[in-house]
PDB file of C-alpha atoms in Angstrom:
ATOM      1  CA  MET A   1      31.693  46.958 -48.978  1.00 52.00           C
ATOM      2  CA  LYS A   2      29.926  48.326 -45.959  1.00 51.00           C
ATOM      3  CA  PHE A   3      26.755  46.457 -46.991  1.00 47.00           C
ATOM      4  CA  LYS A   4      28.680  43.185 -47.384  1.00 51.00           C
ATOM      5  CA  LYS A   5      30.299  43.637 -43.970  1.00 51.00           C
ATOM      6  CA  LEU A   6      26.864  44.278 -42.449  1.00 46.00           C
ATOM      7  CA  LEU A   7      25.478  41.084 -43.999  1.00 46.00           C
ATOM      8  CA  MET A   8      28.471  39.093 -42.753  1.00 54.00           C
ATOM      9  CA  GLY A   9      27.995  40.526 -39.261  1.00 51.00           C
ATOM     10  CA  LEU A  10      24.310  39.623 -39.213  1.00 46.00           C
ATOM     11  CA  SER A  11      25.095  36.112 -40.449  1.00 55.00           C
ATOM     12  CA  LEU A  12      27.658  35.677 -37.681  1.00 49.00           C
ATOM     13  CA  ILE A  13      25.203  36.845 -35.010  1.00 49.00           C
ATOM     14  CA  ALA A  14      22.534  34.461 -36.352  1.00 51.00           C
ATOM     15  CA  ALA A  15      24.998  31.574 -36.310  1.00 51.00           C
ATOM     16  CA  LEU A  16      26.041  32.329 -32.730  1.00 46.00           C
ATOM     17  CA  ALA A  17      22.405  32.627 -31.655  1.00 49.00           C
ATOM     18  CA  ALA A  18      21.548  29.287 -33.293  1.00 52.00           C
ATOM     19  CA  GLY A  19      24.525  27.662 -31.589  1.00 53.00           C
ATOM     20  CA  GLY A  20      23.460  29.063 -28.238  1.00 52.00           C
ATOM     21  CA  CYS A  21      19.921  27.737 -28.629  1.00 47.00           C
ATOM     22  CA  SER A  22      21.153  24.277 -29.526  1.00 49.00           C
ATOM     23  CA  LYS A  23      23.255  24.163 -26.357  1.00 50.00           C
ATOM     24  CA  GLN A  24      20.248  25.169 -24.224  1.00 52.00           C
ATOM     25  CA  LYS A  25      18.094  22.316 -25.505  1.00 53.00           C
ATOM     26  CA  LYS A  26      17.653  19.699 -22.813  1.00 60.00           C
ATOM     27  CA  GLN A  27      18.699  16.211 -23.665  1.00 66.00           C
ATOM     28  CA  SER A  28      15.823  13.743 -23.524  1.00 76.00           C
ATOM     29  CA  GLU A  29      15.894  11.522 -20.439  1.00 81.00           C
ATOM     30  CA  PRO A  30      17.100   7.988 -21.098  1.00 92.00           C
ATOM     31  CA  ILE A  31      14.515   5.204 -21.005  1.00 94.00           C
ATOM     32  CA  LEU A  32      14.701   3.336 -17.696  1.00 96.00           C
ATOM     33  CA  THR A  33      15.355  -0.382 -17.476  1.00 96.00           C
ATOM     34  CA  LYS A  34      13.070  -2.674 -15.494  1.00 97.00           C
ATOM     35  CA  SER A  35      15.526  -2.868 -12.593  1.00 96.00           C
ATOM     36  CA  GLN A  36      15.819   0.940 -12.529  1.00 97.00           C
ATOM     37  CA  VAL A  37      12.029   1.297 -12.408  1.00 97.00           C
ATOM     38  CA  ILE A  38      11.862  -1.142  -9.480  1.00 97.00           C
ATOM     39  CA  LYS A  39      14.553   0.845  -7.651  1.00 96.00           C
ATOM     40  CA  CYS A  40      12.573   4.050  -8.202  1.00 95.00           C
ATOM     41  CA  SER A  41       9.541   2.434  -6.565  1.00 95.00           C
ATOM     42  CA  GLN A  42      11.614   1.530  -3.510  1.00 91.00           C
ATOM     43  CA  LYS A  43      12.509   5.124  -2.672  1.00 87.00           C
ATOM     44  CA  SER A  44      11.155   5.878   0.772  1.00 74.00           C
ATOM     45  CA  PHE A  45       7.743   7.542   0.901  1.00 85.00           C
ATOM     46  CA  LYS A  46       6.452   9.566   3.828  1.00 90.00           C
ATOM     47  CA  SER A  47       2.749   9.058   3.358  1.00 95.00           C
ATOM     48  CA  GLY A  48      -0.082   7.618   1.330  1.00 96.00           C
ATOM     49  CA  GLN A  49      -2.953   5.180   1.441  1.00 97.00           C
ATOM     50  CA  ALA A  50      -2.821   1.400   1.636  1.00 97.00           C
ATOM     51  CA  LYS A  51      -5.749  -0.983   1.461  1.00 98.00           C
ATOM     52  CA  GLN A  52      -5.929  -4.640   2.459  1.00 98.00           C
ATOM     53  CA  ILE A  53      -8.873  -6.784   1.367  1.00 97.00           C
ATOM     54  CA  VAL A  54      -9.670 -10.384   2.256  1.00 96.00           C
ATOM     55  CA  THR A  55     -12.622 -11.935   0.402  1.00 95.00           C
ATOM     56  CA  LEU A  56     -14.256 -15.284   1.127  1.00 92.00           C
ATOM     57  CA  GLY A  57     -16.948 -16.302  -1.309  1.00 90.00           C
ATOM     58  CA  THR A  58     -19.056 -19.006  -2.900  1.00 85.00           C
ATOM     59  CA  ASP A  59     -21.384 -18.904  -5.887  1.00 79.00           C
ATOM     60  CA  THR A  60     -24.164 -17.554  -3.676  1.00 84.00           C
ATOM     61  CA  SER A  61     -22.523 -15.437  -0.960  1.00 88.00           C
ATOM     62  CA  LYS A  62     -19.498 -13.264  -0.231  1.00 90.00           C
ATOM     63  CA  GLN A  63     -17.811 -11.897   2.874  1.00 92.00           C
ATOM     64  CA  ILE A  64     -15.297  -9.045   2.672  1.00 95.00           C
ATOM     65  CA  VAL A  65     -12.945  -7.826   5.406  1.00 94.00           C
ATOM     66  CA  ALA A  66     -11.121  -4.613   4.433  1.00 96.00           C
ATOM     67  CA  THR A  67      -8.712  -2.238   6.145  1.00 96.00           C
ATOM     68  CA  THR A  68      -7.888   1.123   4.605  1.00 97.00           C
ATOM     69  CA  ALA A  69      -4.848   2.722   6.216  1.00 97.00           C
ATOM     70  CA  LEU A  70      -3.951   6.369   5.787  1.00 98.00           C
ATOM     71  CA  PHE A  71      -0.384   6.850   6.969  1.00 97.00           C
ATOM     72  CA  GLY A  72       1.959   9.797   7.364  1.00 97.00           C
ATOM     73  CA  GLY A  73       3.492  12.267   9.793  1.00 95.00           C
ATOM     74  CA  ASN A  74       6.740  12.132  11.742  1.00 94.00           C
ATOM     75  CA  PRO A  75       6.795   9.728  13.477  1.00 95.00           C
ATOM     76  CA  THR A  76       4.314   7.869  11.289  1.00 96.00           C
ATOM     77  CA  VAL A  77       0.728   7.620  12.529  1.00 97.00           C
ATOM     78  CA  PHE A  78      -2.044   5.502  11.039  1.00 98.00           C
ATOM     79  CA  GLN A  79      -5.713   6.217  10.552  1.00 97.00           C
ATOM     80  CA  LEU A  80      -7.332   2.797  10.131  1.00 97.00           C
ATOM     81  CA  ASN A  81     -10.755   2.418   8.573  1.00 96.00           C
ATOM     82  CA  TYR A  82     -12.249  -1.056   8.950  1.00 95.00           C
ATOM     83  CA  GLN A  83     -15.134  -2.396   6.898  1.00 95.00           C
ATOM     84  CA  THR A  84     -16.827  -5.795   6.998  1.00 94.00           C
ATOM     85  CA  GLN A  85     -19.460  -6.803   4.457  1.00 92.00           C
ATOM     86  CA  ALA A  86     -21.552  -9.954   4.916  1.00 90.00           C
ATOM     87  CA  LYS A  87     -25.124 -10.998   4.128  1.00 86.00           C
ATOM     88  CA  GLY A  88     -25.901  -7.625   2.576  1.00 85.00           C
ATOM     89  CA  LYS A  89     -24.856  -5.686   5.674  1.00 92.00           C
ATOM     90  CA  THR A  90     -21.833  -3.436   6.168  1.00 92.00           C
ATOM     91  CA  GLN A  91     -20.133  -2.599   9.451  1.00 92.00           C
ATOM     92  CA  SER A  92     -17.534   0.173   9.675  1.00 92.00           C
ATOM     93  CA  SER A  93     -15.256   1.579  12.339  1.00 91.00           C
ATOM     94  CA  GLN A  94     -12.242   3.880  12.599  1.00 93.00           C
ATOM     95  CA  GLU A  95      -9.145   3.933  14.787  1.00 95.00           C
ATOM     96  CA  TRP A  96      -5.932   5.943  15.114  1.00 97.00           C
ATOM     97  CA  VAL A  97      -2.625   4.315  16.046  1.00 97.00           C
ATOM     98  CA  ASP A  98       0.621   6.013  17.122  1.00 96.00           C
ATOM     99  CA  ASN A  99       4.188   4.868  17.722  1.00 96.00           C
ATOM    100  CA  SER A 100       3.545   4.381  21.453  1.00 95.00           C
ATOM    101  CA  ASN A 101       1.369   1.404  20.430  1.00 95.00           C
ATOM    102  CA  HIS A 102      -1.793   3.179  21.569  1.00 95.00           C
ATOM    103  CA  VAL A 103      -5.041   2.937  19.660  1.00 96.00           C
ATOM    104  CA  TYR A 104      -7.559   5.791  19.848  1.00 96.00           C
ATOM    105  CA  ILE A 105     -11.249   5.115  19.231  1.00 94.00           C
ATOM    106  CA  ASN A 106     -13.941   7.763  18.849  1.00 90.00           C
ATOM    107  CA  GLY A 107     -17.055   6.693  20.758  1.00 83.00           C
ATOM    108  CA  SER A 108     -20.468   8.325  20.540  1.00 76.00           C
ATOM    109  CA  SER A 109     -19.296  11.324  22.575  1.00 82.00           C
ATOM    110  CA  ASP A 110     -15.824  10.530  23.967  1.00 90.00           C
ATOM    111  CA  TRP A 111     -12.447   9.289  22.777  1.00 94.00           C
ATOM    112  CA  TYR A 112     -11.071   6.078  24.265  1.00 95.00           C
ATOM    113  CA  LYS A 113      -7.511   4.733  24.390  1.00 95.00           C
ATOM    114  CA  ALA A 114      -6.258   1.142  24.606  1.00 94.00           C
ATOM    115  CA  ASP A 115      -3.214  -1.027  23.983  1.00 95.00           C
ATOM    116  CA  PHE A 116      -3.268  -1.681  20.232  1.00 95.00           C
ATOM    117  CA  ASN A 117      -1.602  -5.095  20.507  1.00 93.00           C
ATOM    118  CA  LYS A 118      -4.060  -6.404  23.113  1.00 91.00           C
ATOM    119  CA  LEU A 119      -7.036  -5.170  21.135  1.00 89.00           C
ATOM    120  CA  THR A 120      -6.074  -6.521  17.697  1.00 90.00           C
ATOM    121  CA  GLY A 121      -3.331  -9.112  18.178  1.00 90.00           C
ATOM    122  CA  HIS A 122      -0.764  -7.075  16.232  1.00 93.00           C
ATOM    123  CA  SER A 123       1.363  -4.032  16.970  1.00 95.00           C
ATOM    124  CA  TYR A 124       2.378  -0.647  15.571  1.00 97.00           C
ATOM    125  CA  ALA A 125       5.630  -2.291  14.429  1.00 97.00           C
ATOM    126  CA  ASP A 126       3.565  -4.871  12.514  1.00 96.00           C
ATOM    127  CA  LEU A 127       1.788  -2.024  10.701  1.00 96.00           C
ATOM    128  CA  LEU A 128       5.122  -0.523   9.696  1.00 96.00           C
ATOM    129  CA  ASP A 129       6.354  -3.885   8.378  1.00 96.00           C
ATOM    130  CA  SER A 130       3.107  -4.616   6.557  1.00 96.00           C
ATOM    131  CA  ILE A 131       2.560  -1.216   4.963  1.00 96.00           C
ATOM    132  CA  ILE A 132       5.712   0.921   4.935  1.00 94.00           C
ATOM    133  CA  ASN A 133       8.195  -1.959   4.568  1.00 94.00           C
ATOM    134  CA  ASN A 134       6.078  -4.501   2.686  1.00 96.00           C
ATOM    135  CA  SER A 135       8.560  -6.973   1.182  1.00 95.00           C
ATOM    136  CA  MET A 136       6.656  -7.317  -2.117  1.00 97.00           C
ATOM    137  CA  LEU A 137       7.437  -3.647  -2.717  1.00 96.00           C
ATOM    138  CA  MET A 138      10.600  -2.807  -0.789  1.00 95.00           C
ATOM    139  CA  ASP A 139      12.477  -6.100  -1.214  1.00 95.00           C
ATOM    140  CA  PRO A 140      10.674  -8.014  -3.965  1.00 97.00           C
ATOM    141  CA  PRO A 141      11.666 -11.674  -4.463  1.00 97.00           C
ATOM    142  CA  LYS A 142      13.307 -12.763  -7.714  1.00 97.00           C
ATOM    143  CA  ALA A 143      10.207 -14.731  -8.694  1.00 97.00           C
ATOM    144  CA  LEU A 144       8.301 -11.440  -8.795  1.00 98.00           C
ATOM    145  CA  THR A 145      10.938  -9.214 -10.421  1.00 97.00           C
ATOM    146  CA  ASN A 146      11.661 -11.851 -13.084  1.00 97.00           C
ATOM    147  CA  ALA A 147       7.952 -12.179 -13.858  1.00 98.00           C
ATOM    148  CA  TYR A 148       7.382  -8.453 -14.336  1.00 98.00           C
ATOM    149  CA  LYS A 149       6.609  -7.392 -17.917  1.00 98.00           C
ATOM    150  CA  MET A 150       7.135  -3.675 -18.523  1.00 98.00           C
ATOM    151  CA  THR A 151       5.386  -1.161 -20.736  1.00 98.00           C
ATOM    152  CA  ARG A 152       6.054   2.576 -21.001  1.00 97.00           C
ATOM    153  CA  LYS A 153       4.038   5.646 -21.909  1.00 97.00           C
ATOM    154  CA  GLY A 154       6.134   8.795 -21.666  1.00 95.00           C
ATOM    155  CA  HIS A 155       7.498   9.013 -18.121  1.00 95.00           C
ATOM    156  CA  THR A 156       5.025   6.409 -16.806  1.00 97.00           C
ATOM    157  CA  TYR A 157       6.208   2.812 -16.478  1.00 98.00           C
ATOM    158  CA  THR A 158       3.845  -0.070 -15.767  1.00 98.00           C
ATOM    159  CA  LEU A 159       5.064  -3.464 -14.579  1.00 98.00           C
ATOM    160  CA  LYS A 160       2.678  -6.443 -14.491  1.00 98.00           C
ATOM    161  CA  ALA A 161       3.283  -9.996 -13.315  1.00 98.00           C
ATOM    162  CA  ASN A 162       1.578 -13.351 -12.890  1.00 98.00           C
ATOM    163  CA  ILE A 163       3.087 -15.517 -10.157  1.00 96.00           C
ATOM    164  CA  THR A 164       2.713 -19.201  -9.291  1.00 96.00           C
ATOM    165  CA  ASP A 165       5.727 -19.568  -6.985  1.00 96.00           C
ATOM    166  CA  GLN A 166       4.333 -20.896  -3.698  1.00 95.00           C
ATOM    167  CA  LYS A 167       6.879 -19.253  -1.377  1.00 96.00           C
ATOM    168  CA  THR A 168       6.401 -15.829  -2.946  1.00 97.00           C
ATOM    169  CA  MET A 169       2.632 -16.106  -2.635  1.00 97.00           C
ATOM    170  CA  LYS A 170       2.797 -17.202   1.014  1.00 96.00           C
ATOM    171  CA  ASP A 171       5.165 -14.328   1.783  1.00 96.00           C
ATOM    172  CA  ALA A 172       2.736 -11.928   0.101  1.00 97.00           C
ATOM    173  CA  LEU A 173      -0.140 -13.199   2.245  1.00 97.00           C
ATOM    174  CA  ASP A 174       1.641 -12.866   5.585  1.00 95.00           C
ATOM    175  CA  PRO A 175       1.506  -9.051   6.045  1.00 95.00           C
ATOM    176  CA  ILE A 176      -2.185  -9.011   5.088  1.00 96.00           C
ATOM    177  CA  PHE A 177      -3.037 -11.845   7.474  1.00 95.00           C
ATOM    178  CA  THR A 178      -1.102 -10.088  10.254  1.00 94.00           C
ATOM    179  CA  THR A 179      -2.697  -6.644  10.080  1.00 95.00           C
ATOM    180  CA  ASN A 180      -6.084  -6.984   8.341  1.00 94.00           C
ATOM    181  CA  THR A 181      -7.556  -8.099  11.649  1.00 88.00           C
ATOM    182  CA  GLN A 182      -9.632  -6.571  14.402  1.00 81.00           C
ATOM    183  CA  SER A 183      -9.144  -9.518  16.767  1.00 81.00           C
ATOM    184  CA  PRO A 184      -6.396 -12.125  17.337  1.00 81.00           C
ATOM    185  CA  LYS A 185      -8.721 -14.895  16.112  1.00 86.00           C
ATOM    186  CA  GLN A 186      -8.932 -13.611  12.535  1.00 88.00           C
ATOM    187  CA  LYS A 187      -5.306 -14.391  11.674  1.00 88.00           C
ATOM    188  CA  THR A 188      -5.787 -17.984  12.839  1.00 90.00           C
ATOM    189  CA  ILE A 189      -8.892 -18.319  10.659  1.00 90.00           C
ATOM    190  CA  TYR A 190      -7.057 -16.987   7.600  1.00 91.00           C
ATOM    191  CA  HIS A 191      -4.232 -19.511   7.982  1.00 90.00           C
ATOM    192  CA  LYS A 192      -6.668 -22.389   8.499  1.00 91.00           C
ATOM    193  CA  LEU A 193      -8.439 -21.545   5.244  1.00 89.00           C
ATOM    194  CA  VAL A 194      -5.116 -21.539   3.354  1.00 90.00           C
ATOM    195  CA  LYS A 195      -4.138 -24.846   4.960  1.00 90.00           C
ATOM    196  CA  LEU A 196      -7.446 -26.380   3.885  1.00 90.00           C
ATOM    197  CA  GLY A 197      -7.094 -25.136   0.325  1.00 91.00           C
ATOM    198  CA  LYS A 198      -4.464 -24.433  -2.300  1.00 93.00           C
ATOM    199  CA  ILE A 199      -2.891 -21.152  -3.386  1.00 95.00           C
ATOM    200  CA  LYS A 200      -3.656 -20.900  -7.103  1.00 95.00           C
ATOM    201  CA  GLY A 201      -1.889 -17.751  -8.269  1.00 97.00           C
ATOM    202  CA  MET A 202      -0.941 -14.132  -7.740  1.00 98.00           C
ATOM    203  CA  THR A 203      -1.101 -11.003  -9.877  1.00 98.00           C
ATOM    204  CA  ALA A 204       0.881  -7.814  -9.293  1.00 98.00           C
ATOM    205  CA  LYS A 205       0.956  -4.361 -10.869  1.00 98.00           C
ATOM    206  CA  LEU A 206       3.468  -1.589 -10.184  1.00 98.00           C
ATOM    207  CA  VAL A 207       3.239   1.897 -11.708  1.00 98.00           C
ATOM    208  CA  VAL A 208       6.125   4.379 -11.521  1.00 97.00           C
ATOM    209  CA  LYS A 209       5.530   7.929 -12.746  1.00 96.00           C
ATOM    210  CA  ASN A 210       8.274  10.547 -13.034  1.00 94.00           C
ATOM    211  CA  LYS A 211      10.662   8.229 -11.177  1.00 94.00           C
ATOM    212  CA  LYS A 212       8.337   7.903  -8.172  1.00 94.00           C
ATOM    213  CA  MET A 213       5.946   5.140  -7.184  1.00 95.00           C
ATOM    214  CA  TYR A 214       2.447   6.046  -8.310  1.00 96.00           C
ATOM    215  CA  SER A 215       0.613   2.863  -7.314  1.00 97.00           C
ATOM    216  CA  PHE A 216       1.191  -0.777  -6.419  1.00 98.00           C
ATOM    217  CA  GLN A 217      -1.159  -3.695  -5.935  1.00 98.00           C
ATOM    218  CA  TYR A 218      -1.131  -7.448  -5.664  1.00 98.00           C
ATOM    219  CA  LEU A 219      -3.757 -10.139  -5.208  1.00 98.00           C
ATOM    220  CA  VAL A 220      -3.370 -13.782  -4.157  1.00 98.00           C
ATOM    221  CA  LYS A 221      -6.111 -16.305  -4.961  1.00 97.00           C
ATOM    222  CA  ILE A 222      -6.789 -19.491  -2.970  1.00 96.00           C
ATOM    223  CA  ARG A 223      -9.272 -22.274  -3.668  1.00 94.00           C
ATOM    224  CA  VAL A 224     -10.504 -23.744  -0.378  1.00 92.00           C
ATOM    225  CA  ASN A 225     -12.747 -26.434  -1.886  1.00 90.00           C
ATOM    226  CA  LYS A 226     -14.972 -26.960  -4.905  1.00 86.00           C
ATOM    227  CA  LEU A 227     -17.468 -24.362  -3.723  1.00 88.00           C
ATOM    228  CA  MET A 228     -15.396 -21.858  -1.785  1.00 90.00           C
ATOM    229  CA  GLN A 229     -12.775 -19.364  -2.987  1.00 92.00           C
ATOM    230  CA  PHE A 230     -10.601 -17.079  -0.921  1.00 92.00           C
ATOM    231  CA  SER A 231      -8.464 -14.088  -1.941  1.00 96.00           C
ATOM    232  CA  ALA A 232      -6.255 -11.541  -0.207  1.00 97.00           C
ATOM    233  CA  GLY A 233      -4.714  -8.405  -1.650  1.00 98.00           C
ATOM    234  CA  GLN A 234      -2.985  -5.140  -0.809  1.00 98.00           C
ATOM    235  CA  SER A 235      -2.858  -1.899  -2.794  1.00 98.00           C
ATOM    236  CA  TYR A 236      -1.235   1.540  -2.542  1.00 97.00           C
ATOM    237  CA  GLY A 237      -2.212   4.941  -3.877  1.00 96.00           C
ATOM    238  CA  ASN A 238      -2.381   8.680  -3.137  1.00 96.00           C
ATOM    239  CA  MET A 239       1.328   8.687  -2.362  1.00 95.00           C
ATOM    240  CA  GLY A 240       2.594  11.826  -0.612  1.00 93.00           C
ATOM    241  CA  SER A 241      -0.926  12.996   0.229  1.00 94.00           C
ATOM    242  CA  LYS A 242      -0.726  12.708   4.054  1.00 94.00           C
ATOM    243  CA  ASP A 243       2.757  13.972   4.917  1.00 94.00           C
ATOM    244  CA  PHE A 244       1.470  15.938   7.921  1.00 95.00           C
ATOM    245  CA  LEU A 245      -1.023  13.412   9.319  1.00 96.00           C
ATOM    246  CA  LYS A 246      -1.521  13.759  13.087  1.00 95.00           C
ATOM    247  CA  ILE A 247      -3.595  12.158  15.826  1.00 95.00           C
ATOM    248  CA  PRO A 248      -6.625  14.428  16.454  1.00 93.00           C
ATOM    249  CA  THR A 249      -5.870  16.789  19.357  1.00 92.00           C
ATOM    250  CA  ASN A 250      -8.998  15.856  21.316  1.00 91.00           C
ATOM    251  CA  ALA A 251      -8.046  12.161  21.055  1.00 91.00           C
ATOM    252  CA  LEU A 252      -4.888  12.726  23.096  1.00 88.00           C
ATOM    253  CA  ASN A 253      -7.029  13.218  26.222  1.00 90.00           C
ATOM    254  CA  ALA A 254      -8.810   9.905  25.658  1.00 92.00           C
ATOM    255  CA  LYS A 255     -10.210   7.839  28.501  1.00 91.00           C
ATOM    256  CA  PRO A 256      -9.143   4.199  29.013  1.00 92.00           C
ATOM    257  CA  LEU A 257     -11.312   1.873  26.936  1.00 88.00           C
ATOM    258  CA  PRO A 258     -13.826   0.155  29.278  1.00 85.00           C
ATOM    259  CA  LYS A 259     -13.288  -3.573  29.673  1.00 76.00           C
ATOM    260  CA  THR A 260     -16.120  -5.683  28.288  1.00 64.00           C
ATOM    261  CA  ASN A 261     -17.652  -8.301  30.511  1.00 50.00           C
ATOM    262  CA  LYS A 262     -17.535 -11.547  28.559  1.00 46.00           C
ATOM    263  CA  LYS A 263     -19.510 -13.553  31.100  1.00 47.00           C
ATOM    264  CA  LYS A 264     -23.100 -14.165  30.128  1.00 43.00           C
ATOM    265  CA  LYS A 265     -25.686 -14.306  32.871  1.00 42.00           C
TER     266      LYS A 265
END
């Protein structure tokens, strides 16, 4: 009898242990819908990297104007890296921009400070709208959300779209045309090229990983004439990598940027 009671006791303990383990098992996360994935991508992000590229090309030549923006900090600051490629040559420069609308430029031995708006034709607020609050990401139009086709691999969701809606494509171009410039004239040139040509299409790709935006990119293609093509795109990556970005300390004592004499003798 004692042996039987011992067996019954052990069986009861095993059953209780099995029941306890089953309760501790985590339920698998539900698969997200497309609208839920889009909402995850719209959660505010403190920092990251955004890149704008405008390309003008023919069968024989290509010109590229690119701006890579590292952004982060509180309040947000931007480190802007400009690059222009044409005729086999590349020109690069770097600037820092803060919320006082000042731009800081590192010269050969000194830092210089200027009014960002006067220098480029756009403002710090324009950078925020173009990069942090870009409407294609933070408030996407129905033409884009409806066009998204979703695939999933584990906790990674990928949304891809092909767009032909003219209004959506023009809206996508505007933030790039506003801030991928180093002079006020560039924006005017961009719009003239679009007016001369026809917007042909747009592609977009959004990746959400573990319920956070991992990357986002879109590209708009324009045909100017039979020989010339024009494209403009914006992309995001390295999210959360620059949360503590700051203007370099030695830049805060910058000298006023010398005025250039435009008169030719």
